[in-house]
Coordinates of C-alpha atoms in Angstrom, one line a residue:
X1 CA -39.9 39.7 -54.8
X2 CA -38.2 37.8 -51.9
X3 CA -40.1 37.6 -48.6
X4 CA -38.8 39.7 -45.7
X5 CA -39.6 40.2 -42.1
X6 CA -39.0 43.0 -39.5
X7 CA -39.0 43.1 -35.7
X8 CA -41.5 45.5 -34.1
X9 CA -41.0 46.4 -30.4
X10 CA -44.6 47.6 -29.9
X11 CA -46.6 45.7 -27.3
X12 CA -49.9 44.1 -28.3
X13 CA -51.9 46.7 -26.2
X14 CA -55.3 47.4 -27.7
X15 CA -55.2 44.4 -30.1
X16 CA -57.5 42.3 -27.9
X17 CA -54.8 39.7 -27.0
X18 CA -52.4 39.1 -24.1
X19 CA -49.5 41.5 -23.5
X20 CA -46.1 40.2 -24.6
X21 CA -42.7 42.0 -24.5
X22 CA -42.7 42.4 -28.3
X23 CA -44.3 41.0 -31.3
X24 CA -43.4 40.1 -34.9
X25 CA -44.8 42.1 -37.7
X26 CA -44.9 40.9 -41.3
X27 CA -43.5 43.5 -43.7
X28 CA -45.9 42.3 -46.4
X29 CA -49.1 42.7 -44.4
X30 CA -48.1 45.0 -41.5
X31 CA -50.1 42.7 -39.1
X32 CA -48.9 41.7 -35.7
X33 CA -48.2 38.0 -35.3
X34 CA -49.2 36.7 -31.8
X35 CA -48.2 33.0 -31.6
X36 CA -49.7 30.5 -29.2
X37 CA -48.2 27.1 -28.7
X38 CA -50.6 24.3 -28.1
X39 CA -49.9 20.7 -27.0
X40 CA -52.1 17.7 -27.6
X41 CA -51.4 14.5 -25.8
X42 CA -53.1 11.2 -26.5
X43 CA -52.3 8.9 -23.6
X44 CA -54.0 5.6 -22.7
X45 CA -56.2 6.0 -19.6
X46 CA -56.0 3.1 -17.2
X47 CA -54.6 2.2 -13.8
X48 CA -51.2 0.6 -13.4
X49 CA -52.0 -0.6 -9.9
X50 CA -50.2 2.3 -8.1
X51 CA -51.9 5.1 -6.2
X52 CA -50.3 8.5 -6.5
X53 CA -52.1 11.7 -5.5
X54 CA -55.7 12.5 -6.2
X55 CA -57.3 11.1 -9.4
X56 CA -57.2 13.4 -12.4
X57 CA -60.5 15.0 -13.3
X58 CA -61.4 17.3 -16.1
X59 CA -61.7 20.9 -15.1
X60 CA -65.4 22.1 -14.9
X61 CA -64.5 25.0 -17.2
X62 CA -63.1 22.6 -19.7
X63 CA -66.3 20.5 -19.7
X64 CA -68.3 23.7 -20.2
X65 CA -66.2 24.6 -23.2
X66 CA -66.7 21.2 -24.7
X67 CA -70.4 20.5 -24.9
X68 CA -71.3 16.8 -25.1
X69 CA -67.8 15.6 -24.1
X70 CA -67.4 13.4 -21.1
X71 CA -64.6 11.7 -19.3
X72 CA -63.6 8.6 -21.1
X73 CA -63.7 5.2 -19.3
X74 CA -60.5 3.4 -18.3
X75 CA -58.9 1.5 -21.1
X76 CA -59.2 4.2 -23.8
X77 CA -57.3 7.0 -25.4
X78 CA -58.0 10.3 -23.7
X79 CA -56.8 13.6 -25.3
X80 CA -55.3 16.2 -23.0
X81 CA -55.0 19.8 -24.3
X82 CA -52.6 22.4 -23.0
X83 CA -51.1 25.7 -24.2
X84 CA -48.4 28.2 -23.2
X85 CA -51.3 30.5 -22.4
X86 CA -54.9 29.6 -21.8
X87 CA -56.5 29.4 -25.2
X88 CA -60.1 28.8 -26.3
X89 CA -60.9 28.1 -30.0
X90 CA -63.6 30.1 -31.7
X91 CA -67.2 28.9 -31.6
X92 CA -67.0 28.4 -35.4
X93 CA -63.7 26.6 -35.5
X94 CA -63.8 24.0 -38.2
X95 CA -62.0 21.3 -36.2
X96 CA -63.0 21.8 -32.5
X97 CA -65.3 24.7 -31.7
X98 CA -64.7 26.1 -28.2
X99 CA -61.9 23.7 -27.3
X100 CA -60.1 24.9 -24.2
X101 CA -56.3 24.5 -24.0
X102 CA -55.2 24.9 -20.4
X103 CA -52.4 27.4 -20.0
X104 CA -49.8 25.0 -18.5
X105 CA -47.1 24.6 -21.1
X106 CA -44.0 26.1 -19.5
X107 CA -41.3 25.0 -21.9
X108 CA -40.5 22.8 -24.9
X109 CA -37.7 23.0 -27.5
X110 CA -37.0 21.1 -30.7
X111 CA -34.2 21.1 -33.2
X112 CA -33.8 19.0 -36.4
X113 CA -30.4 19.0 -38.1
X114 CA -29.4 17.5 -41.5
X115 CA -26.1 15.5 -41.5
X116 CA -23.5 17.5 -43.5
X117 CA -20.9 14.8 -43.9
X118 CA -21.6 11.4 -45.6
X119 CA -19.8 9.7 -42.7
X120 CA -22.2 11.1 -40.1
X121 CA -25.2 9.2 -38.8
X122 CA -27.8 9.3 -41.6
X123 CA -30.8 9.8 -39.4
X124 CA -31.9 13.4 -39.2
X125 CA -30.6 14.5 -35.8
X126 CA -33.5 15.4 -33.5
X127 CA -33.0 17.1 -30.2
X128 CA -36.2 17.4 -28.1
X129 CA -36.4 19.2 -24.8
X130 CA -38.6 18.2 -21.9
X131 CA -42.2 19.2 -22.4
X132 CA -42.8 21.0 -19.1
X133 CA -46.3 21.5 -17.8
X134 CA -46.9 23.8 -14.9
X135 CA -48.2 21.9 -11.9
X136 CA -47.8 24.2 -8.9
X137 CA -51.4 23.5 -8.0
X138 CA -50.9 19.7 -8.0
X139 CA -53.7 19.0 -10.5
X140 CA -51.4 16.9 -12.7
X141 CA -49.9 14.8 -9.9
X142 CA -51.8 11.7 -10.9
X143 CA -50.8 11.7 -14.6
X144 CA -48.1 9.1 -14.2
X145 CA -50.4 6.6 -12.6
X146 CA -53.5 7.3 -14.5
X147 CA -52.3 7.8 -18.1
X148 CA -49.8 5.6 -20.0
X149 CA -47.8 7.9 -22.3
X150 CA -45.0 5.7 -23.6
X151 CA -45.3 5.3 -27.4
X152 CA -48.4 7.4 -27.5
X153 CA -48.8 10.4 -29.8
X154 CA -47.8 13.8 -28.6
X155 CA -48.3 16.9 -30.9
X156 CA -47.1 20.5 -30.4
X157 CA -48.3 23.1 -32.8
X158 CA -47.9 26.8 -33.3
X159 CA -51.0 28.9 -34.1
X160 CA -51.6 32.6 -34.6
X161 CA -54.2 33.7 -32.0
X162 CA -57.6 33.8 -33.7
X163 CA -56.8 31.4 -36.5
X164 CA -58.8 28.3 -37.2
X165 CA -57.2 25.1 -35.8
X166 CA -56.8 23.8 -39.4
X167 CA -54.2 26.6 -39.9
X168 CA -52.1 25.5 -36.9
X169 CA -48.5 24.7 -38.0
X170 CA -47.0 21.5 -36.6
X171 CA -43.8 22.0 -34.5
X172 CA -43.5 18.4 -33.3
X173 CA -45.5 15.2 -34.0
X174 CA -44.0 12.3 -32.1
X175 CA -44.4 10.0 -29.2
X176 CA -44.1 10.2 -25.5
X177 CA -41.4 8.4 -23.6
X178 CA -42.0 8.9 -19.9
X179 CA -43.6 11.3 -17.3
X180 CA -41.0 13.1 -15.2
X181 CA -42.6 14.7 -12.1
X182 CA -40.7 17.6 -10.7
X183 CA -41.1 20.5 -8.3
X184 CA -44.1 22.4 -9.5
X185 CA -43.7 20.8 -12.9
X186 CA -45.0 17.7 -14.7
X187 CA -42.4 16.9 -17.3
X188 CA -42.7 14.6 -20.3
X189 CA -39.8 13.3 -22.4
X190 CA -40.6 12.8 -26.0
X191 CA -39.1 11.3 -29.2
X192 CA -39.7 11.7 -32.8
X193 CA -41.6 9.0 -34.6
X194 CA -38.5 7.4 -35.9
X195 CA -38.2 6.1 -32.3
X196 CA -40.8 3.5 -33.3
X197 CA -38.2 2.1 -35.7
X198 CA -35.9 1.1 -32.8
X199 CA -37.4 -2.4 -32.9
X200 CA -35.8 -5.7 -34.1
X201 CA -36.0 -6.2 -37.9
X202 CA -35.5 -9.9 -38.1
X203 CA -37.9 -12.5 -36.7
X204 CA -36.3 -15.3 -34.8
X205 CA -36.4 -19.1 -35.0
X206 CA -38.8 -20.9 -32.6
X207 CA -36.6 -24.0 -32.4
X208 CA -39.5 -26.4 -33.0
X209 CA -37.8 -28.2 -35.9
X210 CA -38.1 -28.0 -39.7
X211 CA -38.0 -24.5 -41.2
X212 CA -38.6 -23.1 -37.7
X213 CA -35.0 -24.3 -36.9
X214 CA -33.6 -26.9 -34.5
X215 CA -33.9 -26.5 -30.8
X216 CA -30.4 -25.0 -30.6
X217 CA -31.6 -22.1 -32.9
X218 CA -34.4 -21.0 -30.6
X219 CA -34.3 -17.2 -30.4
X220 CA -31.7 -16.9 -33.2
X221 CA -32.5 -14.3 -35.9
X222 CA -33.5 -15.5 -39.4
X223 CA -31.5 -14.0 -42.3
X224 CA -32.8 -11.0 -44.1
X225 CA -31.8 -10.0 -47.7
X226 CA -33.1 -6.9 -49.5
X227 CA -32.3 -6.1 -53.1
X228 CA -29.5 -8.3 -54.5
X229 CA -27.1 -9.8 -52.0
X230 CA -24.0 -11.5 -53.3
X231 CA -22.4 -14.5 -51.6
X232 CA -24.7 -14.4 -48.6
X233 CA -23.7 -17.2 -46.2
X234 CA -26.5 -19.8 -45.5
X235 CA -27.0 -22.2 -42.6
X236 CA -28.6 -25.6 -43.1
X237 CA -31.6 -26.3 -40.9
X238 CA -32.2 -29.8 -42.4
X239 CA -28.9 -31.6 -43.0
X240 CA -30.6 -34.8 -44.3
X241 CA -32.2 -33.0 -47.3
X242 CA -29.9 -30.0 -47.5
X243 CA -32.4 -27.3 -46.7
X244 CA -31.4 -23.7 -46.1
X245 CA -33.3 -20.5 -45.2
X246 CA -32.3 -17.5 -47.4
X247 CA -34.7 -14.9 -46.0
X248 CA -37.5 -14.8 -43.5
X249 CA -40.3 -14.5 -46.1
X250 CA -40.9 -14.4 -49.9
X251 CA -37.9 -13.7 -52.1
X252 CA -37.7 -13.1 -55.9
X253 CA -35.0 -15.6 -56.7
X254 CA -31.7 -17.3 -56.0
X255 CA -29.5 -16.3 -58.9
X256 CA -26.6 -18.6 -58.1
X257 CA -25.3 -20.9 -55.3
X258 CA -21.7 -21.9 -54.4
X259 CA -20.0 -24.3 -52.1
X260 CA -16.6 -22.8 -51.3
X261 CA -16.6 -21.3 -54.8
X262 CA -17.9 -24.4 -56.6
X263 CA -21.0 -23.4 -58.6
X264 CA -24.2 -25.4 -58.3
X265 CA -26.8 -25.9 -61.2
X266 CA -30.3 -24.5 -60.8
X267 CA -33.2 -26.9 -61.3
X268 CA -36.3 -24.9 -60.6
X269 CA -38.6 -23.2 -58.1
X270 CA -41.3 -25.0 -56.1
X271 CA -44.4 -23.4 -54.4
X272 CA -44.0 -25.0 -50.9
X273 CA -41.4 -26.5 -48.6
X274 CA -43.1 -29.9 -49.0
X275 CA -42.8 -29.7 -52.8
X276 CA -39.1 -28.6 -52.5
X277 CA -38.4 -31.6 -50.3
X278 CA -40.0 -33.9 -52.8
X279 CA -38.1 -32.5 -55.8
X280 CA -35.6 -34.9 -57.5
X281 CA -32.1 -33.4 -57.3
X282 CA -28.7 -34.9 -57.9
X283 CA -25.3 -33.8 -56.5
X284 CA -24.3 -30.3 -57.4
X285 CA -27.9 -29.1 -58.0
X286 CA -30.1 -26.6 -56.1
X287 CA -33.7 -25.6 -56.2
X288 CA -35.8 -22.9 -54.4
X289 CA -39.0 -22.3 -52.7
X290 CA -39.1 -18.5 -53.2
X291 CA -42.5 -18.2 -51.6
X292 CA -41.0 -19.2 -48.3
X293 CA -37.5 -17.9 -48.7
X294 CA -35.9 -21.4 -48.8
X295 CA -33.3 -23.2 -50.9
X296 CA -32.3 -26.8 -51.2
X297 CA -28.8 -27.9 -52.3
X298 CA -27.5 -31.4 -52.7
X299 CA -23.8 -31.8 -52.1
X300 CA -21.6 -32.6 -55.1
X301 CA -19.7 -35.1 -53.0
X302 CA -20.4 -36.9 -49.7
X303 CA -20.7 -33.5 -47.9
X304 CA -20.4 -29.8 -48.4
X305 CA -16.8 -28.6 -48.9
X306 CA -17.4 -25.4 -46.9
X307 CA -20.0 -22.6 -46.3
X308 CA -22.8 -22.5 -48.8
X309 CA -23.2 -19.0 -50.2
X310 CA -25.8 -17.6 -52.6
X311 CA -26.6 -14.6 -54.8
X312 CA -30.1 -13.7 -53.7
X313 CA -32.7 -11.3 -55.1
X314 CA -34.3 -10.7 -51.7
X315 CA -37.5 -9.5 -50.2
X316 CA -40.4 -9.7 -52.6
X317 CA -43.4 -9.6 -50.2
X318 CA -45.6 -7.1 -52.0
X319 CA -43.2 -6.8 -54.9
X320 CA -39.4 -6.9 -55.3
X321 CA -37.5 -3.7 -54.4
X322 CA -33.9 -2.9 -55.4
X323 CA -33.1 0.8 -55.1
X324 CA -31.9 2.4 -51.9
X325 CA -35.1 4.4 -51.4
X326 CA -37.4 1.4 -52.1
X327 CA -35.4 -0.8 -49.7
X328 CA -35.5 1.9 -47.0
X329 CA -39.3 2.3 -47.4
X330 CA -39.7 -1.5 -47.3
X331 CA -37.8 -1.7 -44.1
X332 CA -39.9 1.0 -42.5
X333 CA -43.0 -0.8 -43.7
X334 CA -41.8 -4.0 -42.0
X335 CA -41.3 -1.9 -38.9
X336 CA -45.0 -0.8 -39.0
X337 CA -44.1 2.7 -40.2
X338 CA -45.1 2.4 -43.8
X339 CA -48.0 4.8 -43.5
X340 CA -45.7 7.5 -42.2
X341 CA -43.3 7.4 -45.2
X342 CA -43.8 10.3 -47.6
X343 CA -44.1 8.5 -50.9
X344 CA -43.0 11.5 -52.9
X345 CA -39.6 11.5 -51.3
X346 CA -39.2 7.7 -52.1
X347 CA -40.0 8.4 -55.8
X348 CA -37.7 11.4 -56.1
X349 CA -34.9 9.6 -54.3
X350 CA -35.2 6.6 -56.5
X351 CA -35.1 8.9 -59.6
X352 CA -31.7 10.4 -58.8
X353 CA -30.2 7.2 -57.3
X354 CA -31.7 4.6 -59.6
X355 CA -29.1 1.8 -59.5
X356 CA -29.9 -1.7 -58.2
X357 CA -28.3 -2.4 -54.7
X358 CA -28.5 -5.0 -52.0
X359 CA -28.1 -5.5 -48.3
X360 CA -28.0 -8.7 -46.2
X361 CA -28.2 -9.1 -42.4
X362 CA -27.5 -12.4 -40.7
X363 CA -27.4 -11.0 -37.2
X364 CA -30.1 -9.0 -35.4
X365 CA -30.4 -5.3 -36.3
X366 CA -33.1 -2.7 -35.5
X367 CA -35.3 -1.3 -38.3
X368 CA -33.8 2.1 -37.7
X369 CA -30.2 1.0 -37.9
X370 CA -30.9 -1.0 -41.0
X371 CA -32.5 2.1 -42.7
X372 CA -29.5 4.2 -41.6
X373 CA -27.1 1.6 -43.1
X374 CA -29.0 1.7 -46.4
X375 CA -29.1 5.5 -46.5
X376 CA -25.4 6.0 -45.4
X377 CA -24.3 3.7 -48.3
X378 CA -25.6 6.3 -50.8
X379 CA -24.7 9.5 -48.7
X380 CA -28.4 10.2 -48.1
X381 CA -30.4 10.9 -45.0
X382 CA -33.8 9.9 -43.5
X383 CA -35.9 11.2 -40.7
X384 CA -39.2 12.7 -39.7
X385 CA -40.4 16.3 -40.3
X386 CA -42.5 18.6 -38.2
X387 CA -45.6 16.8 -39.2
X388 CA -44.3 13.4 -38.1
X389 CA -43.9 12.1 -41.7
X390 CA -40.7 10.2 -42.5
X391 CA -38.7 11.6 -45.5
X392 CA -35.7 10.5 -47.5
X393 CA -33.3 12.9 -49.1
X394 CA -29.7 14.0 -49.7
X395 CA -27.8 17.2 -49.4
X396 CA -27.7 19.2 -52.6
X397 CA -26.1 22.4 -53.9
X398 CA -28.0 25.4 -52.8
X399 CA -30.7 26.2 -55.3
X400 CA -32.4 29.4 -56.4
X401 CA -33.3 31.2 -53.2
X402 CA -36.8 32.4 -52.6
X403 CA -36.2 34.1 -49.2
X404 CA -33.7 36.9 -48.5
X405 CA -32.1 37.3 -45.1
X406 CA -30.2 40.6 -44.7
X407 CA -29.4 43.0 -41.9
X408 CA -32.5 44.9 -40.8
X409 CA -34.8 42.5 -42.7
X410 CA -35.2 39.2 -40.9
X411 CA -31.6 38.8 -39.8
X412 CA -30.4 39.7 -36.3
X413 CA -26.9 38.2 -36.1
X414 CA -24.6 35.8 -37.8
X415 CA -21.6 33.8 -36.5
X416 CA -19.5 31.2 -38.2
X417 CA -20.3 27.5 -37.4
X418 CA -17.9 24.5 -37.6
X419 CA -17.9 22.0 -40.4
X420 CA -17.2 18.3 -39.8
X421 CA -13.5 17.4 -40.2
X422 CA -14.3 14.7 -42.7
X423 CA -15.3 17.4 -45.3
X424 CA -13.3 20.4 -44.2
X425 CA -11.8 22.5 -45.7
X426 CA -12.5 20.5 -48.9
X427 CA -12.4 16.9 -50.1
X428 CA -9.7 16.1 -52.7
X429 CA -11.0 12.7 -53.7
X430 CA -14.2 10.6 -53.4
X431 CA -14.1 6.9 -53.8
X432 CA -17.2 4.7 -53.9
X433 CA -17.1 0.9 -53.5
X434 CA -19.8 -1.5 -54.9
X435 CA -20.9 -5.1 -55.1
X436 CA -20.2 -6.4 -51.7
X437 CA -19.1 -10.0 -51.1
X438 CA -20.9 -11.0 -47.9
X439 CA -18.7 -14.0 -47.3
X440 CA -15.1 -13.3 -48.0
X441 CA -12.9 -16.3 -48.6
X442 CA -9.1 -16.2 -49.2
X443 CA -7.8 -17.4 -52.5
X444 CA -6.0 -20.3 -50.9
X445 CA -9.2 -21.5 -49.2
X446 CA -11.4 -21.5 -52.2
X447 CA -11.8 -24.7 -54.3
X448 CA -9.1 -25.3 -56.9
X449 CA -11.8 -25.9 -59.5
X450 CA -13.3 -22.4 -59.1
X451 CA -12.6 -20.1 -62.1
X452 CA -10.5 -17.0 -61.8
X453 CA -13.4 -14.5 -61.7
X454 CA -14.9 -16.4 -58.8
X455 CA -11.6 -16.4 -56.9
X456 CA -11.1 -12.7 -57.5
X457 CA -14.6 -11.8 -56.3
X458 CA -14.5 -14.0 -53.2
X459 CA -11.2 -12.6 -51.8
X460 CA -12.3 -9.0 -51.6
X461 CA -15.3 -7.5 -49.8
X462 CA -15.9 -4.7 -52.3
X463 CA -15.1 -3.6 -55.8
X464 CA -14.0 0.0 -56.3
X465 CA -15.4 2.3 -59.0
X466 CA -13.0 4.9 -60.5
X467 CA -12.6 7.7 -58.0
X468 CA -13.5 11.3 -58.6
X469 CA -10.7 13.7 -57.7
X470 CA -9.6 17.3 -57.9
X471 CA -5.8 17.6 -58.3
X472 CA -5.9 21.3 -57.3
X473 CA -7.0 20.8 -53.8
X474 CA -4.0 18.9 -52.2
X475 CA -1.4 21.5 -53.1
X476 CA -3.6 24.1 -51.4
X477 CA -4.8 21.9 -48.5
X478 CA -2.2 19.2 -47.9
X479 CA -4.3 17.6 -45.1
X480 CA -7.5 17.7 -47.2
X481 CA -9.6 14.6 -46.4
X482 CA -10.7 11.8 -48.8
X483 CA -14.2 10.4 -48.8
X484 CA -14.7 6.7 -49.0
X485 CA -18.2 5.2 -49.2
X486 CA -19.1 1.5 -49.1
X487 CA -22.2 1.7 -51.3
X488 CA -24.8 -1.0 -51.7
X489 CA -24.7 -0.6 -55.5
X490 CA -24.3 -3.8 -57.5
X491 CA -22.8 -2.2 -60.6
X492 CA -20.0 0.3 -61.2
X493 CA -22.0 2.9 -63.2
X494 CA -24.2 4.2 -60.3
X495 CA -21.2 4.0 -58.0
X496 CA -19.2 6.3 -60.3
X497 CA -22.1 8.7 -60.5
X498 CA -22.2 8.8 -56.7
X499 CA -18.5 9.5 -56.5
X500 CA -18.9 12.4 -59.0
X501 CA -21.8 13.8 -57.0
X502 CA -19.8 13.7 -53.8
X503 CA -16.8 15.3 -55.3
X504 CA -18.8 18.1 -56.9
X505 CA -20.5 18.8 -53.6
X506 CA -17.5 18.7 -51.3
X507 CA -14.5 19.8 -53.5
X508 CA -15.3 23.4 -52.9
X509 CA -14.4 25.2 -49.7
X510 CA -17.8 25.4 -47.9
X511 CA -19.0 27.2 -44.9
X512 CA -21.7 27.0 -42.2
X513 CA -23.2 29.9 -40.3
X514 CA -25.5 30.3 -37.2
X515 CA -28.1 32.9 -37.9
X516 CA -30.3 34.5 -35.3
X517 CA -33.7 35.3 -36.8
X518 CA -37.2 36.2 -35.4
X519 CA -39.5 33.3 -34.9
X520 CA -41.7 34.5 -37.8
X521 CA -38.7 33.9 -40.1
X522 CA -37.8 30.5 -38.7
X523 CA -41.5 29.5 -38.9
X524 CA -41.4 30.0 -42.7
X525 CA -38.4 27.7 -43.2
X526 CA -37.9 24.0 -43.6
X527 CA -34.8 21.8 -43.7
X528 CA -33.1 22.1 -47.1
X529 CA -34.7 25.4 -48.1
X530 CA -32.5 27.6 -50.2
X531 CA -32.2 31.2 -49.0
X532 CA -30.0 34.3 -49.8
X533 CA -27.8 35.4 -46.9
X534 CA -26.0 38.7 -46.6
X535 CA -24.0 40.0 -43.6
X536 CA -21.1 42.5 -43.4
X537 CA -18.7 39.9 -42.0
X538 CA -17.6 36.2 -42.3
X539 CA -17.3 36.2 -46.0
X540 CA -21.0 37.1 -46.6
X541 CA -20.6 40.8 -47.6
X542 CA -21.4 40.0 -51.2
X543 CA -24.2 37.6 -50.3
X544 CA -24.4 33.9 -50.7
X545 CA -26.9 31.2 -51.6
X546 CA -27.2 28.7 -48.8
X547 CA -29.4 25.9 -47.5
X548 CA -31.0 25.6 -44.1
X549 CA -29.5 22.5 -42.4
X550 CA -30.6 23.0 -38.7
X551 CA -33.9 24.4 -37.6
X552 CA -34.6 24.9 -33.9
X553 CA -37.7 26.2 -32.1
X554 CA -38.3 27.0 -28.4
X555 CA -41.7 27.7 -26.9
X556 CA -40.2 30.2 -24.5
X557 CA -38.3 32.2 -27.1
X558 CA -39.3 34.3 -30.0
X559 CA -35.8 34.2 -31.5
X560 CA -34.4 31.1 -33.3
X561 CA -30.8 30.3 -34.3
X562 CA -30.8 28.4 -37.5
X563 CA -27.8 26.9 -39.2
X564 CA -27.2 27.3 -42.9
X565 CA -24.6 25.7 -45.2
X566 CA -23.3 26.6 -48.6

């Protein structure tokens, strides 16, 4: 039996809880659901040298409610607890008996939205409102000067009054950005945890000489290669010995090396830069120090004919990675977010997109932008969920629904929503490109001695897998769009599979709908969940299986407008 919910207009009078205009009642249990929103802030206590208002002190009632707890000394993390109504946990609460949450939360909203089009940004779109704390008494005036919140953890949860804290449901688990004092309000801007990925991916040269680069390279990003990068351009840091850096740390191998299309012969791999320097090489040969991401190439003539390029099996620190999911997880690990990646989503993503791929960066990029580039190349998405964990996934056909939304049972209103132009009304052809040449050279510029296969590869940035198309769409929709994806795949098979997946997903005429539902319904949903939707209008009279693609929540509202697609 599918779950269902109804709206009860009875107040909570006589139930031993605060009065609210109306409450939600679960059809299955008949019990009233009285939600309380709690906020837990974990700033760093310490002065920034500015005096602003009176120093913040813990309320005496709070100290009484927390036996044995004292104010923390400067230079430590101090938890601050607030709620939309004053809330005291039970004496037998398993996490924090008799913890007091001050009733200061005045407003907070959050929405997460999956990208519908493969051409959209691949990070789950998070919109986070200002966390507003009532401050008409001035008790929070000193927060900006006494507590550093930037990059510190901020958690908002929803709990049914009387439940144990262990049963509280996360609504937001992210980081603070800045305090925003206002008239009678202390505001706090927040971001999801993917904000921590907005840091530079590539380390830079110090300019001290040797593999740290010449003085002119000081501050210049080192190259980064993940998976298999073809024809990655290299720069020489030691012209006397012909030493190049391929990657900023350990790599798996350098499969091949060219000078303007002329192939070099591989000699061997050496454990250190010193051993690589001492290796005996003749003209037209190359050797590697994979442990340090280095390669040495001796010119075939008096000097190099052009830019040295290499086929590199890249980052192998902790093991070589080559699928989109593995590379995305490795990038997040480098950014310090490895512990936040939900490993199950990496495994499942690698299972349905198993092909080897590769990406190379020779100019600076943030970890977040690098992950987005990897996920966009395979029409997938990444982002954090309500719990703050980072997940990888892709949009799929609606599955078997386990929740029914129909008029009078969990559904208040439905209005049509707009689909992106890149997939509307239907896609007539999907083309996926593969095996990128990272250093394109015109046929006229390549060495005459290079073979035809090398010339053909070097003059085009991508190869193109056979497209997937539906000949019935264009006669019906003459302006129907075409999808074109520059994948990171190295071989045509996985690229063709991706084209078939895209065409099957977007060749049909799809729709999106905004659905008003009670908070109790929205609280039971997650992004990507399949549900059954019926409504007398908008093509839904016979019902339709759809997926949840946008999920909002507002502390001040017990109605949520979700977006579904199918």
